[in-house]
PDB file of C-alpha atoms and ligand atoms in Angstrom:
ATOM      1  CA  MET A 271      35.500  17.167  56.431  1.00 67.00           C
ATOM      2  CA  ALA A 272      35.771  13.429  55.798  1.00 79.00           C
ATOM      3  CA  LYS A 273      33.608  11.199  57.987  1.00 83.00           C
ATOM      4  CA  THR A 274      35.184   8.855  60.512  1.00 84.00           C
ATOM      5  CA  ALA A 275      34.708   5.097  60.230  1.00 82.00           C
ATOM      6  CA  THR A 276      32.251   5.199  63.167  1.00 82.00           C
ATOM      7  CA  GLU A 277      30.215   7.948  61.525  1.00 83.00           C
ATOM      8  CA  ILE A 278      30.069   5.978  58.273  1.00 82.00           C
ATOM      9  CA  ALA A 279      28.950   2.848  60.163  1.00 76.00           C
ATOM     10  CA  ASP A 280      26.275   4.896  61.994  1.00 77.00           C
ATOM     11  CA  ASP A 281      25.020   6.342  58.713  1.00 79.00           C
ATOM     12  CA  LEU A 282      24.778   2.857  57.225  1.00 74.00           C
ATOM     13  CA  GLU A 283      22.844   1.596  60.204  1.00 71.00           C
ATOM     14  CA  ILE A 284      20.422   4.532  60.050  1.00 72.00           C
ATOM     15  CA  GLN A 285      19.952   4.030  56.318  1.00 73.00           C
ATOM     16  CA  GLN A 286      19.313   0.321  56.801  1.00 70.00           C
ATOM     17  CA  MET A 287      16.801   0.971  59.571  1.00 68.00           C
ATOM     18  CA  ARG A 288      14.974   3.378  57.300  1.00 72.00           C
ATOM     19  CA  GLU A 289      14.885   0.783  54.506  1.00 75.00           C
ATOM     20  CA  LEU A 290      13.647  -1.885  56.857  1.00 83.00           C
ATOM     21  CA  GLY A 291      10.993   0.323  58.457  1.00 81.00           C
ATOM     22  CA  ASP A 292      12.676  -0.334  61.819  1.00 84.00           C
ATOM     23  CA  ARG A 293      11.930  -4.029  61.480  1.00 91.00           C
ATOM     24  CA  MET A 294      14.414  -6.480  62.940  1.00 91.00           C
ATOM     25  CA  VAL A 295      16.233  -8.962  60.731  1.00 92.00           C
ATOM     26  CA  THR A 296      16.210 -12.492  62.085  1.00 92.00           C
ATOM     27  CA  LYS A 297      18.545 -15.128  60.732  1.00 92.00           C
ATOM     28  CA  SER A 298      18.159 -18.884  60.430  1.00 95.00           C
ATOM     29  CA  LEU A 299      20.335 -21.045  62.640  1.00 95.00           C
ATOM     30  CA  LEU A 300      22.256 -22.124  59.553  1.00 95.00           C
ATOM     31  CA  TYR A 301      23.658 -18.614  58.971  1.00 94.00           C
ATOM     32  CA  ASN A 302      24.797 -18.445  62.588  1.00 94.00           C
ATOM     33  CA  LEU A 303      26.222 -21.969  62.593  1.00 96.00           C
ATOM     34  CA  ALA A 304      28.326 -20.944  59.607  1.00 95.00           C
ATOM     35  CA  ASN A 305      29.823 -18.291  61.874  1.00 95.00           C
ATOM     36  CA  GLY A 306      30.534 -20.873  64.559  1.00 96.00           C
ATOM     37  CA  ASP A 307      27.593 -19.646  66.625  1.00 95.00           C
ATOM     38  CA  GLN A 308      25.033 -22.200  67.796  1.00 96.00           C
ATOM     39  CA  SER A 309      22.305 -19.726  68.653  1.00 93.00           C
ATOM     40  CA  LEU A 310      19.376 -17.844  67.172  1.00 91.00           C
ATOM     41  CA  GLY A 311      20.339 -14.650  69.018  1.00 87.00           C
ATOM     42  CA  ASN A 312      17.207 -12.691  69.891  1.00 87.00           C
ATOM     43  CA  GLY A 313      15.452 -14.591  67.146  1.00 87.00           C
ATOM     44  CA  PHE A 314      11.952 -13.387  68.096  1.00 88.00           C
ATOM     45  CA  GLY A 315      12.796  -9.782  68.948  1.00 88.00           C
ATOM     46  CA  VAL A 316      11.564 -10.318  72.518  1.00 90.00           C
ATOM     47  CA  GLY A 317      11.622  -7.096  74.507  1.00 90.00           C
ATOM     48  CA  THR A 318      12.672  -4.917  71.575  1.00 90.00           C
ATOM     49  CA  GLY A 319       9.159  -3.706  70.782  1.00 90.00           C
ATOM     50  CA  ARG A 320      10.022  -4.101  67.115  1.00 90.00           C
ATOM     51  CA  GLN A 321       8.409  -6.132  64.391  1.00 92.00           C
ATOM     52  CA  LEU A 322      10.430  -8.665  62.465  1.00 94.00           C
ATOM     53  CA  LEU A 323      11.344  -8.319  58.824  1.00 93.00           C
ATOM     54  CA  HIS A 324       9.112 -10.639  56.817  1.00 93.00           C
ATOM     55  CA  GLY A 325       7.960 -10.690  53.248  1.00 93.00           C
ATOM     56  CA  GLU A 326      10.019  -8.968  50.580  1.00 94.00           C
ATOM     57  CA  ASP A 327      13.463  -7.841  51.770  1.00 94.00           C
ATOM     58  CA  PRO A 328      14.126  -4.204  50.765  1.00 91.00           C
ATOM     59  CA  ARG A 329      17.899  -4.802  50.891  1.00 91.00           C
ATOM     60  CA  LEU A 330      17.707  -7.300  48.027  1.00 95.00           C
ATOM     61  CA  PRO A 331      16.682  -6.633  44.416  1.00 96.00           C
ATOM     62  CA  ALA A 332      12.899  -6.726  44.035  1.00 96.00           C
ATOM     63  CA  MET A 333      11.599  -9.829  42.284  1.00 97.00           C
ATOM     64  CA  PRO A 334       8.693 -10.014  39.839  1.00 98.00           C
ATOM     65  CA  GLU A 335       5.434 -11.555  41.016  1.00 97.00           C
ATOM     66  CA  LYS A 336       6.042 -14.707  38.977  1.00 98.00           C
ATOM     67  CA  PRO A 337       9.804 -15.207  39.043  1.00 98.00           C
ATOM     68  CA  THR A 338      11.515 -17.401  36.480  1.00 98.00           C
ATOM     69  CA  LEU A 339      14.792 -19.283  36.700  1.00 98.00           C
ATOM     70  CA  ILE A 340      16.408 -16.422  34.799  1.00 98.00           C
ATOM     71  CA  ASP A 341      15.069 -13.933  37.361  1.00 98.00           C
ATOM     72  CA  PHE A 342      16.735 -15.925  40.123  1.00 98.00           C
ATOM     73  CA  PHE A 343      20.028 -15.924  38.166  1.00 98.00           C
ATOM     74  CA  LYS A 344      19.834 -12.153  37.826  1.00 97.00           C
ATOM     75  CA  LEU A 345      18.304 -11.105  41.136  1.00 98.00           C
ATOM     76  CA  ARG A 346      19.583 -13.635  43.670  1.00 98.00           C
ATOM     77  CA  PHE A 347      22.520 -15.750  42.486  1.00 97.00           C
ATOM     78  CA  SER A 348      26.090 -14.664  43.184  1.00 95.00           C
ATOM     79  CA  SER A 349      28.597 -13.561  40.574  1.00 89.00           C
ATOM     80  CA  MET A 350      30.086 -17.051  40.772  1.00 90.00           C
ATOM     81  CA  GLN A 351      27.398 -17.930  38.191  1.00 93.00           C
ATOM     82  CA  GLN A 352      30.078 -17.159  35.591  1.00 92.00           C
ATOM     83  CA  HIS A 353      31.441 -20.633  36.438  1.00 93.00           C
ATOM     84  CA  LEU A 354      28.101 -22.149  35.427  1.00 96.00           C
ATOM     85  CA  LEU A 355      27.937 -20.152  32.207  1.00 95.00           C
ATOM     86  CA  GLN A 356      31.478 -21.104  31.240  1.00 94.00           C
ATOM     87  CA  SER A 357      30.823 -24.790  31.935  1.00 95.00           C
ATOM     88  CA  ALA A 358      27.656 -24.677  29.816  1.00 96.00           C
ATOM     89  CA  ARG A 359      29.524 -23.017  26.970  1.00 94.00           C
ATOM     90  CA  LEU A 360      32.237 -25.671  27.118  1.00 94.00           C
ATOM     91  CA  ALA A 361      29.587 -28.415  27.088  1.00 96.00           C
ATOM     92  CA  GLN A 362      28.066 -26.819  24.008  1.00 95.00           C
ATOM     93  CA  LYS A 363      31.460 -26.605  22.309  1.00 94.00           C
ATOM     94  CA  ASN A 364      32.056 -30.267  23.123  1.00 95.00           C
ATOM     95  CA  GLY A 365      28.792 -31.177  21.403  1.00 97.00           C
ATOM     96  CA  LEU A 366      26.838 -32.438  24.398  1.00 97.00           C
ATOM     97  CA  PRO A 367      23.079 -32.849  23.909  1.00 98.00           C
ATOM     98  CA  GLU A 368      21.113 -29.742  24.874  1.00 98.00           C
ATOM     99  CA  LYS A 369      19.656 -31.429  27.933  1.00 97.00           C
ATOM    100  CA  MET A 370      23.182 -31.950  29.268  1.00 98.00           C
ATOM    101  CA  VAL A 371      24.154 -28.379  28.428  1.00 98.00           C
ATOM    102  CA  LEU A 372      21.369 -27.431  30.835  1.00 98.00           C
ATOM    103  CA  ALA A 373      22.799 -29.877  33.402  1.00 98.00           C
ATOM    104  CA  CYS A 374      26.190 -28.154  33.111  1.00 98.00           C
ATOM    105  CA  LEU A 375      24.529 -24.741  33.361  1.00 98.00           C
ATOM    106  CA  LEU A 376      22.848 -25.774  36.611  1.00 98.00           C
ATOM    107  CA  HIS A 377      25.398 -28.194  38.081  1.00 98.00           C
ATOM    108  CA  ASP A 378      26.587 -25.847  40.860  1.00 98.00           C
ATOM    109  CA  ILE A 379      23.316 -23.955  41.253  1.00 98.00           C
ATOM    110  CA  ALA A 380      23.447 -24.712  44.991  1.00 98.00           C
ATOM    111  CA  VAL A 381      26.922 -23.199  45.419  1.00 97.00           C
ATOM    112  CA  THR A 382      26.019 -20.156  43.354  1.00 96.00           C
ATOM    113  CA  GLY A 383      22.579 -19.637  44.751  1.00 96.00           C
ATOM    114  CA  PHE A 384      21.697 -21.585  47.856  1.00 97.00           C
ATOM    115  CA  ILE A 385      23.869 -23.792  50.072  1.00 97.00           C
ATOM    116  CA  ARG A 386      27.433 -24.974  49.483  1.00 97.00           C
ATOM    117  CA  SER A 387      27.619 -28.011  51.761  1.00 97.00           C
ATOM    118  CA  ASP A 388      26.472 -31.138  49.875  1.00 98.00           C
ATOM    119  CA  HIS A 389      25.850 -28.857  46.915  1.00 98.00           C
ATOM    120  CA  GLY A 390      25.139 -31.605  44.368  1.00 98.00           C
ATOM    121  CA  TYR A 391      22.295 -32.987  46.455  1.00 98.00           C
ATOM    122  CA  TRP A 392      20.747 -29.596  47.239  1.00 98.00           C
ATOM    123  CA  GLY A 393      21.111 -28.460  43.645  1.00 98.00           C
ATOM    124  CA  ALA A 394      19.417 -31.577  42.298  1.00 98.00           C
ATOM    125  CA  GLN A 395      16.532 -31.197  44.751  1.00 98.00           C
ATOM    126  CA  LEU A 396      16.034 -27.544  43.871  1.00 98.00           C
ATOM    127  CA  ILE A 397      15.494 -28.246  40.167  1.00 98.00           C
ATOM    128  CA  GLU A 398      14.153 -31.808  40.229  1.00 98.00           C
ATOM    129  CA  PRO A 399      10.489 -30.953  39.587  1.00 98.00           C
ATOM    130  CA  TYR A 400      11.354 -28.872  36.526  1.00 98.00           C
ATOM    131  CA  VAL A 401      13.898 -30.904  34.566  1.00 98.00           C
ATOM    132  CA  ASP A 402      14.352 -34.303  32.969  1.00 98.00           C
ATOM    133  CA  GLU A 403      15.266 -36.943  35.552  1.00 98.00           C
ATOM    134  CA  GLU A 404      18.624 -37.549  33.888  1.00 98.00           C
ATOM    135  CA  VAL A 405      19.564 -33.893  34.455  1.00 98.00           C
ATOM    136  CA  SER A 406      18.850 -33.845  38.188  1.00 98.00           C
ATOM    137  CA  TRP A 407      20.359 -37.316  38.667  1.00 98.00           C
ATOM    138  CA  SER A 408      23.557 -36.206  36.972  1.00 98.00           C
ATOM    139  CA  ILE A 409      23.777 -33.060  39.077  1.00 98.00           C
ATOM    140  CA  ARG A 410      23.257 -35.068  42.255  1.00 98.00           C
ATOM    141  CA  MET A 411      25.947 -37.566  41.278  1.00 98.00           C
ATOM    142  CA  HIS A 412      28.594 -35.094  40.105  1.00 98.00           C
ATOM    143  CA  GLN A 413      29.017 -34.396  43.827  1.00 97.00           C
ATOM    144  CA  SER A 414      30.718 -37.766  44.287  1.00 98.00           C
ATOM    145  CA  LEU A 415      32.146 -38.408  40.811  1.00 97.00           C
ATOM    146  CA  ARG A 416      34.292 -35.265  40.887  1.00 95.00           C
ATOM    147  CA  PHE A 417      36.493 -36.940  43.539  1.00 96.00           C
ATOM    148  CA  PHE A 418      37.304 -39.937  41.318  1.00 97.00           C
ATOM    149  CA  ALA A 419      39.300 -39.962  38.111  1.00 96.00           C
ATOM    150  CA  ASP A 420      38.063 -41.609  34.914  1.00 97.00           C
ATOM    151  CA  GLU A 421      40.885 -41.882  32.429  1.00 96.00           C
ATOM    152  CA  SER A 422      38.601 -43.271  29.723  1.00 97.00           C
ATOM    153  CA  VAL A 423      37.300 -39.706  29.248  1.00 96.00           C
ATOM    154  CA  GLY A 424      40.440 -37.863  30.335  1.00 94.00           C
ATOM    155  CA  TYR A 425      39.108 -36.803  33.729  1.00 95.00           C
ATOM    156  CA  ALA A 426      41.866 -36.618  36.335  1.00 93.00           C
ATOM    157  CA  TYR A 427      41.503 -35.809  40.033  1.00 94.00           C
ATOM    158  CA  PRO A 428      41.384 -31.987  40.066  1.00 91.00           C
ATOM    159  CA  ASP A 429      44.670 -30.316  40.964  1.00 90.00           C
ATOM    160  CA  ASN A 430      42.926 -27.626  42.920  1.00 90.00           C
ATOM    161  CA  TYR A 431      41.314 -30.196  45.234  1.00 92.00           C
ATOM    162  CA  VAL A 432      44.832 -30.932  46.485  1.00 93.00           C
ATOM    163  CA  ARG A 433      45.160 -27.243  47.310  1.00 93.00           C
ATOM    164  CA  MET A 434      41.655 -26.955  48.788  1.00 93.00           C
ATOM    165  CA  PHE A 435      41.432 -30.190  50.757  1.00 94.00           C
ATOM    166  CA  GLY A 436      45.071 -31.319  51.177  1.00 95.00           C
ATOM    167  CA  ALA A 437      47.003 -34.117  49.474  1.00 93.00           C
ATOM    168  CA  ASP A 438      45.843 -36.786  51.940  1.00 94.00           C
ATOM    169  CA  TYR A 439      42.110 -36.000  51.697  1.00 95.00           C
ATOM    170  CA  VAL A 440      39.858 -39.062  51.603  1.00 95.00           C
ATOM    171  CA  PRO A 441      36.194 -38.532  50.563  1.00 96.00           C
ATOM    172  CA  GLU A 442      33.618 -39.453  53.184  1.00 97.00           C
ATOM    173  CA  PRO A 443      31.950 -42.882  53.052  1.00 98.00           C
ATOM    174  CA  TYR A 444      28.644 -41.574  51.655  1.00 98.00           C
ATOM    175  CA  ILE A 445      30.542 -40.002  48.757  1.00 98.00           C
ATOM    176  CA  VAL A 446      32.373 -43.262  48.046  1.00 98.00           C
ATOM    177  CA  ALA A 447      29.102 -45.212  48.258  1.00 98.00           C
ATOM    178  CA  ASP A 448      27.344 -42.861  45.826  1.00 98.00           C
ATOM    179  CA  TYR A 449      30.325 -43.012  43.460  1.00 98.00           C
ATOM    180  CA  GLU A 450      30.077 -46.806  43.413  1.00 98.00           C
ATOM    181  CA  ARG A 451      26.336 -46.674  42.820  1.00 98.00           C
ATOM    182  CA  ALA A 452      26.778 -44.121  40.037  1.00 98.00           C
ATOM    183  CA  ARG A 453      29.404 -46.212  38.239  1.00 98.00           C
ATOM    184  CA  LYS A 454      26.865 -48.992  37.703  1.00 98.00           C
ATOM    185  CA  HIS A 455      24.074 -46.674  36.623  1.00 98.00           C
ATOM    186  CA  LYS A 456      22.861 -46.226  33.024  1.00 98.00           C
ATOM    187  CA  TRP A 457      23.377 -42.454  33.309  1.00 98.00           C
ATOM    188  CA  TYR A 458      26.912 -42.693  34.714  1.00 98.00           C
ATOM    189  CA  MET A 459      28.441 -41.030  31.657  1.00 98.00           C
ATOM    190  CA  SER A 460      25.996 -38.118  31.829  1.00 98.00           C
ATOM    191  CA  ALA A 461      27.053 -37.297  35.381  1.00 98.00           C
ATOM    192  CA  ARG A 462      30.664 -37.819  34.371  1.00 98.00           C
ATOM    193  CA  MET A 463      30.244 -35.322  31.532  1.00 98.00           C
ATOM    194  CA  ILE A 464      29.396 -32.656  34.117  1.00 98.00           C
ATOM    195  CA  CYS A 465      32.828 -33.247  35.692  1.00 97.00           C
ATOM    196  CA  VAL A 466      34.550 -33.223  32.309  1.00 96.00           C
ATOM    197  CA  ASN A 467      32.983 -29.857  31.446  1.00 96.00           C
ATOM    198  CA  ASP A 468      33.394 -28.409  34.925  1.00 92.00           C
ATOM    199  CA  LEU A 469      35.858 -25.557  34.619  1.00 80.00           C
ATOM    200  CA  TYR A 470      37.862 -25.534  37.784  1.00 63.00           C
ATOM    201  CA  SER A 471      39.474 -22.196  37.166  1.00 59.00           C
ATOM    202  CA  PHE A 472      37.679 -19.096  36.061  1.00 58.00           C
ATOM    203  CA  GLU A 473      38.680 -17.700  32.736  1.00 64.00           C
ATOM    204  CA  ASP A 474      39.030 -14.088  33.769  1.00 65.00           C
ATOM    205  CA  ASN A 475      38.873 -12.617  30.300  1.00 73.00           C
ATOM    206  CA  VAL A 476      35.833 -14.583  29.126  1.00 76.00           C
ATOM    207  CA  ALA A 477      32.453 -13.270  30.176  1.00 86.00           C
ATOM    208  CA  VAL A 478      29.637 -15.546  29.061  1.00 92.00           C
ATOM    209  CA  GLU A 479      26.148 -14.035  29.080  1.00 94.00           C
ATOM    210  CA  LEU A 480      23.095 -15.858  30.405  1.00 96.00           C
ATOM    211  CA  VAL A 481      21.148 -14.746  27.339  1.00 97.00           C
ATOM    212  CA  GLU A 482      23.153 -17.321  25.321  1.00 97.00           C
ATOM    213  CA  PHE A 483      21.301 -20.071  27.170  1.00 98.00           C
ATOM    214  CA  GLU A 484      17.809 -18.632  27.254  1.00 98.00           C
ATOM    215  CA  ASP A 485      16.690 -20.993  24.488  1.00 98.00           C
ATOM    216  CA  VAL A 486      18.192 -24.049  26.194  1.00 98.00           C
ATOM    217  CA  ILE A 487      16.457 -23.064  29.430  1.00 98.00           C
ATOM    218  CA  GLY A 488      13.215 -22.429  27.541  1.00 98.00           C
ATOM    219  CA  ARG A 489      13.285 -25.878  25.943  1.00 98.00           C
ATOM    220  CA  HIS A 490      14.486 -27.964  28.908  1.00 98.00           C
ATOM    221  CA  PHE A 491      13.458 -26.211  32.133  1.00 98.00           C
ATOM    222  CA  LYS A 492       9.718 -26.502  32.794  1.00 98.00           C
ATOM    223  CA  GLN A 493       9.147 -23.032  34.157  1.00 98.00           C
ATOM    224  CA  PRO A 494       5.931 -23.078  36.250  1.00 98.00           C
ATOM    225  CA  PRO A 495       3.571 -20.423  34.839  1.00 98.00           C
ATOM    226  CA  GLU A 496       2.693 -19.182  38.349  1.00 98.00           C
ATOM    227  CA  GLY A 497       6.375 -18.490  39.102  1.00 98.00           C
ATOM    228  CA  LEU A 498       9.062 -20.473  40.943  1.00 98.00           C
ATOM    229  CA  GLY A 499       8.005 -20.628  44.563  1.00 98.00           C
ATOM    230  CA  ASN A 500       4.345 -19.894  43.824  1.00 98.00           C
ATOM    231  CA  ASP A 501       3.896 -23.361  42.359  1.00 97.00           C
ATOM    232  CA  ASN A 502       2.995 -26.396  44.334  1.00 95.00           C
ATOM    233  CA  SER A 503       6.084 -28.472  43.567  1.00 98.00           C
ATOM    234  CA  PRO A 504       8.071 -30.319  46.253  1.00 98.00           C
ATOM    235  CA  ALA A 505      10.851 -27.711  45.809  1.00 98.00           C
ATOM    236  CA  ALA A 506       8.675 -24.570  45.786  1.00 98.00           C
ATOM    237  CA  HIS A 507       9.540 -23.717  49.413  1.00 98.00           C
ATOM    238  CA  MET A 508      13.241 -23.710  48.564  1.00 98.00           C
ATOM    239  CA  TRP A 509      12.696 -21.037  45.918  1.00 98.00           C
ATOM    240  CA  ARG A 510      10.552 -19.019  48.337  1.00 98.00           C
ATOM    241  CA  THR A 511      13.327 -19.173  50.941  1.00 97.00           C
ATOM    242  CA  LEU A 512      15.808 -17.955  48.375  1.00 97.00           C
ATOM    243  CA  ARG A 513      13.477 -15.099  47.505  1.00 98.00           C
ATOM    244  CA  ARG A 514      12.869 -14.122  51.154  1.00 97.00           C
ATOM    245  CA  PRO A 515      15.777 -15.572  53.138  1.00 96.00           C
ATOM    246  CA  CYS A 516      15.019 -13.645  56.352  1.00 94.00           C
ATOM    247  CA  ASN A 517      11.440 -14.707  56.904  1.00 96.00           C
ATOM    248  CA  PRO A 518      11.333 -15.504  60.635  1.00 94.00           C
ATOM    249  CA  LEU A 519       9.217 -18.649  60.310  1.00 94.00           C
TER     250      LEU A 519
HETATM  251 FE1  LIG B 144      30.144 -29.022  41.740  1.00 58.71          FE
HETATM  252 FE1  LIG B 145      31.557 -26.779  39.082  1.00 58.71          FE
END
């Protein structure tokens, strides 16, 4: 006989408890805020008699001891990474220098793999210790440049921003200020090239493989030998959080 929805939900819960060794999953405030909930719930498991999930999360794919950027692509990032791969391929086709192909490959790394809000800034910070300064600067600045047209390179205000944000949307003052700063900067055109090669609609029938960019990554991303997160860089904690997002502290 087919199981009822309640029975299926119960089975799932039992299976998850088994996987977790009866440990409780705690979530950061940020996850709850995103659900409109300004609380940590029972964030310390008080009164439950249960330990908290910490360390490796059995619900997520296991990571190697010394994870590389490619490991994070494969074992943590969402399927939206196809957008990154398609942008990188377009940049390559348009003859951008390899360093900027890497910038296009990583431009939305925060959306794909970490935090969406202020994604250009988070993305730049995540990779800053491992890439050329021009790459992280360009990724940071594409956040603001994408809201402003530049006809000299054929970049128009994206149509789908009208759909997403409304026709009367005005970027916030910090975005305008960064745009103005970027315009005067020697690397303006590099950041602008990220926008030019940013594919705003997925090409459903084109699947680009990460393996195509392994050489570019190898030449332009300074992979720490001890593994991302195990290194002592200013961004190492961000990679550790991505590896073990439910650590309670
Ligand atoms: Fe972006
Ligand atoms: Fe993008």
